[in-house]
Amino acid sequence: MLEDTRVLTGPRKRDPAVEVRRILVHSTGNAKGQQRVREKRLAKACEDLDKLQRGAGGRKRVAALVTVSCLALLVFCLIERQVRRALGGDQKMQGLYPGNQRVRPTGRMILYHLSGLRLRAGHTTDPPTIVISRGVQLHLLDLLGLEPTHPRWPET
């Protein structure tokens, strides 16, 4: 059992300070009950993790999925960073949102606009071409330093 005093103040400055006495009692019964609850929660969490690992194909597969997710997030961030660097200054551009307001491009918005790009397959004499349907797509490709009119021809 512990005992001490503490001064409590009211919410307003004019409220008087009140000194209160605290008595803290430690109950071994309560502590044991709380420990059992923690152990049950930990056992349930371990069971859920085991189910996840079995469903995903084991620890190696879970690690591989996490690695792929991290790499995708890295590419996402690098695309956003490259576009913002190429914009310079206030790092804002028009055309990403309706109304043509100037905003900082996000990775999500950049990939949303680039997802509309289509590749027209080439023939033996014609190289493939990228079909650009909106001006913002051309602007984003330019900011990323990509040449949209001459995609790479696969080596044969």
PDB file of C-alpha atoms in Angstrom:
ATOM      1  CA  MET A   1       0.000   0.000   0.000  1.00  0.00           C
ATOM      2  CA  LEU A   2       1.294   3.466  -0.945  1.00  0.00           C
ATOM      3  CA  GLU A   3       0.076   6.837   0.264  1.00  0.00           C
ATOM      4  CA  ASP A   4       0.862  10.348  -1.001  1.00  0.00           C
ATOM      5  CA  THR A   5      -0.701  13.753  -1.592  1.00  0.00           C
ATOM      6  CA  ARG A   6      -1.280  15.658  -4.785  1.00  0.00           C
ATOM      7  CA  VAL A   7      -2.455  19.173  -5.624  1.00  0.00           C
ATOM      8  CA  LEU A   8      -5.236  19.373  -8.212  1.00  0.00           C
ATOM      9  CA  THR A   9      -6.167  22.620  -9.974  1.00  0.00           C
ATOM     10  CA  GLY A  10      -9.487  23.406 -11.598  1.00  0.00           C
ATOM     11  CA  PRO A  11      -9.997  24.109 -15.291  1.00  0.00           C
ATOM     12  CA  ARG A  12     -10.200  27.878 -14.704  1.00  0.00           C
ATOM     13  CA  LYS A  13      -7.421  30.043 -13.290  1.00  0.00           C
ATOM     14  CA  ARG A  14      -9.672  31.379 -10.536  1.00  0.00           C
ATOM     15  CA  ASP A  15     -10.529  27.854  -9.289  1.00  0.00           C
ATOM     16  CA  PRO A  16      -8.773  27.131  -5.998  1.00  0.00           C
ATOM     17  CA  ALA A  17      -6.120  24.427  -5.804  1.00  0.00           C
ATOM     18  CA  VAL A  18      -7.178  21.419  -3.755  1.00  0.00           C
ATOM     19  CA  GLU A  19      -4.770  19.073  -1.987  1.00  0.00           C
ATOM     20  CA  VAL A  20      -5.938  15.458  -2.047  1.00  0.00           C
ATOM     21  CA  ARG A  21      -4.607  12.337  -0.377  1.00  0.00           C
ATOM     22  CA  ARG A  22      -4.105   9.250  -2.568  1.00  0.00           C
ATOM     23  CA  ILE A  23      -3.950   5.714  -1.288  1.00  0.00           C
ATOM     24  CA  LEU A  24      -2.734   3.129  -3.778  1.00  0.00           C
ATOM     25  CA  VAL A  25      -3.466  -0.489  -2.920  1.00  0.00           C
ATOM     26  CA  HIS A  26      -1.844  -3.329  -4.853  1.00  0.00           C
ATOM     27  CA  SER A  27      -3.947  -6.435  -5.057  1.00  0.00           C
ATOM     28  CA  THR A  28      -2.140  -9.635  -5.984  1.00  0.00           C
ATOM     29  CA  GLY A  29      -5.474 -11.109  -7.070  1.00  0.00           C
ATOM     30  CA  ASN A  30      -6.016  -8.285  -9.581  1.00  0.00           C
ATOM     31  CA  ALA A  31      -2.429  -8.530 -10.801  1.00  0.00           C
ATOM     32  CA  LYS A  32      -2.764 -12.288 -11.394  1.00  0.00           C
ATOM     33  CA  GLY A  33      -6.052 -11.788 -13.239  1.00  0.00           C
ATOM     34  CA  GLN A  34      -4.524  -9.110 -15.469  1.00  0.00           C
ATOM     35  CA  GLN A  35      -1.541 -11.393 -16.171  1.00  0.00           C
ATOM     36  CA  ARG A  36      -3.893 -14.223 -17.260  1.00  0.00           C
ATOM     37  CA  VAL A  37      -5.742 -11.832 -19.605  1.00  0.00           C
ATOM     38  CA  ARG A  38      -2.407 -10.700 -21.143  1.00  0.00           C
ATOM     39  CA  GLU A  39      -1.341 -14.326 -21.638  1.00  0.00           C
ATOM     40  CA  LYS A  40      -4.651 -15.159 -23.362  1.00  0.00           C
ATOM     41  CA  ARG A  41      -4.277 -12.180 -25.697  1.00  0.00           C
ATOM     42  CA  LEU A  42      -0.692 -13.148 -26.511  1.00  0.00           C
ATOM     43  CA  ALA A  43      -1.730 -16.755 -27.218  1.00  0.00           C
ATOM     44  CA  LYS A  44      -4.521 -15.512 -29.519  1.00  0.00           C
ATOM     45  CA  ALA A  45      -2.096 -13.200 -31.353  1.00  0.00           C
ATOM     46  CA  CYS A  46       0.362 -16.083 -31.841  1.00  0.00           C
ATOM     47  CA  GLU A  47      -2.468 -18.270 -33.146  1.00  0.00           C
ATOM     48  CA  ASP A  48      -3.549 -15.561 -35.609  1.00  0.00           C
ATOM     49  CA  LEU A  49       0.052 -15.104 -36.808  1.00  0.00           C
ATOM     50  CA  ASP A  50       0.394 -18.853 -37.362  1.00  0.00           C
ATOM     51  CA  LYS A  51      -2.854 -18.877 -39.386  1.00  0.00           C
ATOM     52  CA  LEU A  52      -1.577 -15.973 -41.488  1.00  0.00           C
ATOM     53  CA  GLN A  53       1.717 -17.725 -42.136  1.00  0.00           C
ATOM     54  CA  ARG A  54      -0.006 -20.990 -43.097  1.00  0.00           C
ATOM     55  CA  GLY A  55      -2.383 -19.128 -45.398  1.00  0.00           C
ATOM     56  CA  ALA A  56       0.449 -17.197 -47.038  1.00  0.00           C
ATOM     57  CA  GLY A  57       2.650 -20.247 -47.438  1.00  0.00           C
ATOM     58  CA  GLY A  58       5.040 -19.902 -44.533  1.00  0.00           C
ATOM     59  CA  ARG A  59       7.513 -17.406 -43.150  1.00  0.00           C
ATOM     60  CA  LYS A  60       9.606 -17.176 -46.326  1.00  0.00           C
ATOM     61  CA  ARG A  61       6.587 -16.300 -48.408  1.00  0.00           C
ATOM     62  CA  VAL A  62       5.413 -13.670 -45.916  1.00  0.00           C
ATOM     63  CA  ALA A  63       8.922 -12.170 -45.960  1.00  0.00           C
ATOM     64  CA  ALA A  64       8.891 -12.169 -49.770  1.00  0.00           C
ATOM     65  CA  LEU A  65       5.485 -10.434 -49.853  1.00  0.00           C
ATOM     66  CA  VAL A  66       6.704  -7.780 -47.427  1.00  0.00           C
ATOM     67  CA  THR A  67       9.830  -7.255 -49.553  1.00  0.00           C
ATOM     68  CA  VAL A  68       7.802  -6.836 -52.749  1.00  0.00           C
ATOM     69  CA  SER A  69       5.454  -4.400 -50.984  1.00  0.00           C
ATOM     70  CA  CYS A  70       8.408  -2.351 -49.742  1.00  0.00           C
ATOM     71  CA  LEU A  71       9.944  -2.233 -53.230  1.00  0.00           C
ATOM     72  CA  ALA A  72       6.631  -1.089 -54.726  1.00  0.00           C
ATOM     73  CA  LEU A  73       6.393   1.664 -52.105  1.00  0.00           C
ATOM     74  CA  LEU A  74       9.973   2.712 -52.881  1.00  0.00           C
ATOM     75  CA  VAL A  75       9.216   3.016 -56.626  1.00  0.00           C
ATOM     76  CA  PHE A  76       6.020   4.937 -55.799  1.00  0.00           C
ATOM     77  CA  CYS A  77       7.999   7.431 -53.675  1.00  0.00           C
ATOM     78  CA  LEU A  78      10.802   7.777 -56.226  1.00  0.00           C
ATOM     79  CA  ILE A  79       8.316   8.639 -58.999  1.00  0.00           C
ATOM     80  CA  GLU A  80       6.733  11.312 -56.798  1.00  0.00           C
ATOM     81  CA  ARG A  81      10.152  12.699 -55.836  1.00  0.00           C
ATOM     82  CA  GLN A  82      11.375  12.835 -59.454  1.00  0.00           C
ATOM     83  CA  VAL A  83       8.291  14.730 -60.644  1.00  0.00           C
ATOM     84  CA  ARG A  84       8.499  17.223 -57.779  1.00  0.00           C
ATOM     85  CA  ARG A  85      12.225  17.804 -58.363  1.00  0.00           C
ATOM     86  CA  ALA A  86      11.652  18.366 -62.074  1.00  0.00           C
ATOM     87  CA  LEU A  87       8.938  20.922 -61.299  1.00  0.00           C
ATOM     88  CA  GLY A  88      11.334  22.918 -59.105  1.00  0.00           C
ATOM     89  CA  GLY A  89      10.290  26.013 -57.162  1.00  0.00           C
ATOM     90  CA  ASP A  90       6.955  25.510 -55.428  1.00  0.00           C
ATOM     91  CA  GLN A  91       6.687  21.963 -56.877  1.00  0.00           C
ATOM     92  CA  LYS A  92       3.136  22.549 -58.080  1.00  0.00           C
ATOM     93  CA  MET A  93       1.526  21.794 -61.422  1.00  0.00           C
ATOM     94  CA  GLN A  94      -1.816  22.180 -63.176  1.00  0.00           C
ATOM     95  CA  GLY A  95      -3.942  19.504 -64.791  1.00  0.00           C
ATOM     96  CA  LEU A  96      -4.001  16.882 -62.059  1.00  0.00           C
ATOM     97  CA  TYR A  97      -7.393  17.864 -60.648  1.00  0.00           C
ATOM     98  CA  PRO A  98     -10.514  19.300 -62.265  1.00  0.00           C
ATOM     99  CA  GLY A  99     -10.557  23.082 -62.224  1.00  0.00           C
ATOM    100  CA  ASN A 100      -6.849  23.336 -63.135  1.00  0.00           C
ATOM    101  CA  GLN A 101      -5.759  24.458 -59.674  1.00  0.00           C
ATOM    102  CA  ARG A 102      -2.008  24.267 -59.013  1.00  0.00           C
ATOM    103  CA  VAL A 103      -1.228  21.462 -56.560  1.00  0.00           C
ATOM    104  CA  ARG A 104       1.772  19.397 -55.487  1.00  0.00           C
ATOM    105  CA  PRO A 105       1.595  16.085 -57.339  1.00  0.00           C
ATOM    106  CA  THR A 106       1.310  12.944 -55.249  1.00  0.00           C
ATOM    107  CA  GLY A 107       2.501   9.502 -56.286  1.00  0.00           C
ATOM    108  CA  ARG A 108      -1.095   8.313 -56.350  1.00  0.00           C
ATOM    109  CA  MET A 109      -2.208  11.118 -58.667  1.00  0.00           C
ATOM    110  CA  ILE A 110       0.800  10.660 -60.971  1.00  0.00           C
ATOM    111  CA  LEU A 111       0.179   6.923 -61.369  1.00  0.00           C
ATOM    112  CA  TYR A 112      -3.563   7.539 -61.790  1.00  0.00           C
ATOM    113  CA  HIS A 113      -2.923   9.747 -64.821  1.00  0.00           C
ATOM    114  CA  LEU A 114      -0.205   7.497 -66.250  1.00  0.00           C
ATOM    115  CA  SER A 115      -2.455   4.431 -65.912  1.00  0.00           C
ATOM    116  CA  GLY A 116      -4.428   5.683 -68.913  1.00  0.00           C
ATOM    117  CA  LEU A 117      -1.437   5.289 -71.223  1.00  0.00           C
ATOM    118  CA  ARG A 118      -1.687   2.539 -73.828  1.00  0.00           C
ATOM    119  CA  LEU A 119       1.022   0.863 -75.857  1.00  0.00           C
ATOM    120  CA  ARG A 120       0.145   0.224 -79.496  1.00  0.00           C
ATOM    121  CA  ALA A 121       2.005  -2.857 -80.631  1.00  0.00           C
ATOM    122  CA  GLY A 122       4.318  -2.418 -83.574  1.00  0.00           C
ATOM    123  CA  HIS A 123       4.962  -4.556 -86.619  1.00  0.00           C
ATOM    124  CA  THR A 124       8.188  -5.781 -88.140  1.00  0.00           C
ATOM    125  CA  THR A 125       8.880  -2.388 -89.676  1.00  0.00           C
ATOM    126  CA  ASP A 126       7.020  -0.102 -87.232  1.00  0.00           C
ATOM    127  CA  PRO A 127       8.169   0.325 -83.643  1.00  0.00           C
ATOM    128  CA  PRO A 128       5.540   0.266 -80.880  1.00  0.00           C
ATOM    129  CA  THR A 129       4.032   3.631 -79.987  1.00  0.00           C
ATOM    130  CA  ILE A 130       2.588   5.012 -76.770  1.00  0.00           C
ATOM    131  CA  VAL A 131      -0.948   6.368 -77.137  1.00  0.00           C
ATOM    132  CA  ILE A 132      -1.297   9.568 -75.108  1.00  0.00           C
ATOM    133  CA  SER A 133      -4.903  10.636 -74.576  1.00  0.00           C
ATOM    134  CA  ARG A 134      -4.385  13.659 -72.267  1.00  0.00           C
ATOM    135  CA  GLY A 135      -1.852  16.477 -72.163  1.00  0.00           C
ATOM    136  CA  VAL A 136      -1.101  15.897 -68.488  1.00  0.00           C
ATOM    137  CA  GLN A 137       0.256  12.457 -69.409  1.00  0.00           C
ATOM    138  CA  LEU A 138       2.763  13.964 -71.829  1.00  0.00           C
ATOM    139  CA  HIS A 139       3.774  16.558 -69.221  1.00  0.00           C
ATOM    140  CA  LEU A 140       4.314  13.866 -66.555  1.00  0.00           C
ATOM    141  CA  LEU A 141       6.381  11.705 -68.921  1.00  0.00           C
ATOM    142  CA  ASP A 142       8.482  14.755 -69.740  1.00  0.00           C
ATOM    143  CA  LEU A 143       8.999  15.505 -66.019  1.00  0.00           C
ATOM    144  CA  LEU A 144      10.052  11.886 -65.470  1.00  0.00           C
ATOM    145  CA  GLY A 145      12.596  12.210 -68.282  1.00  0.00           C
ATOM    146  CA  LEU A 146      10.933   9.613 -70.509  1.00  0.00           C
ATOM    147  CA  GLU A 147      10.731   9.900 -74.282  1.00  0.00           C
ATOM    148  CA  PRO A 148       7.128   8.986 -75.078  1.00  0.00           C
ATOM    149  CA  THR A 149       7.435   8.925 -78.862  1.00  0.00           C
ATOM    150  CA  HIS A 150      10.262   6.385 -78.963  1.00  0.00           C
ATOM    151  CA  PRO A 151       9.649   3.521 -76.559  1.00  0.00           C
ATOM    152  CA  ARG A 152      12.403   0.958 -76.391  1.00  0.00           C
ATOM    153  CA  TRP A 153      12.219  -1.661 -79.119  1.00  0.00           C
ATOM    154  CA  PRO A 154      12.802  -5.129 -77.665  1.00  0.00           C
ATOM    155  CA  GLU A 155      16.092  -6.688 -78.675  1.00  0.00           C
ATOM    156  CA  THR A 156      15.721  -9.808 -80.840  1.00  0.00           C
TER     157      THR A 156
END
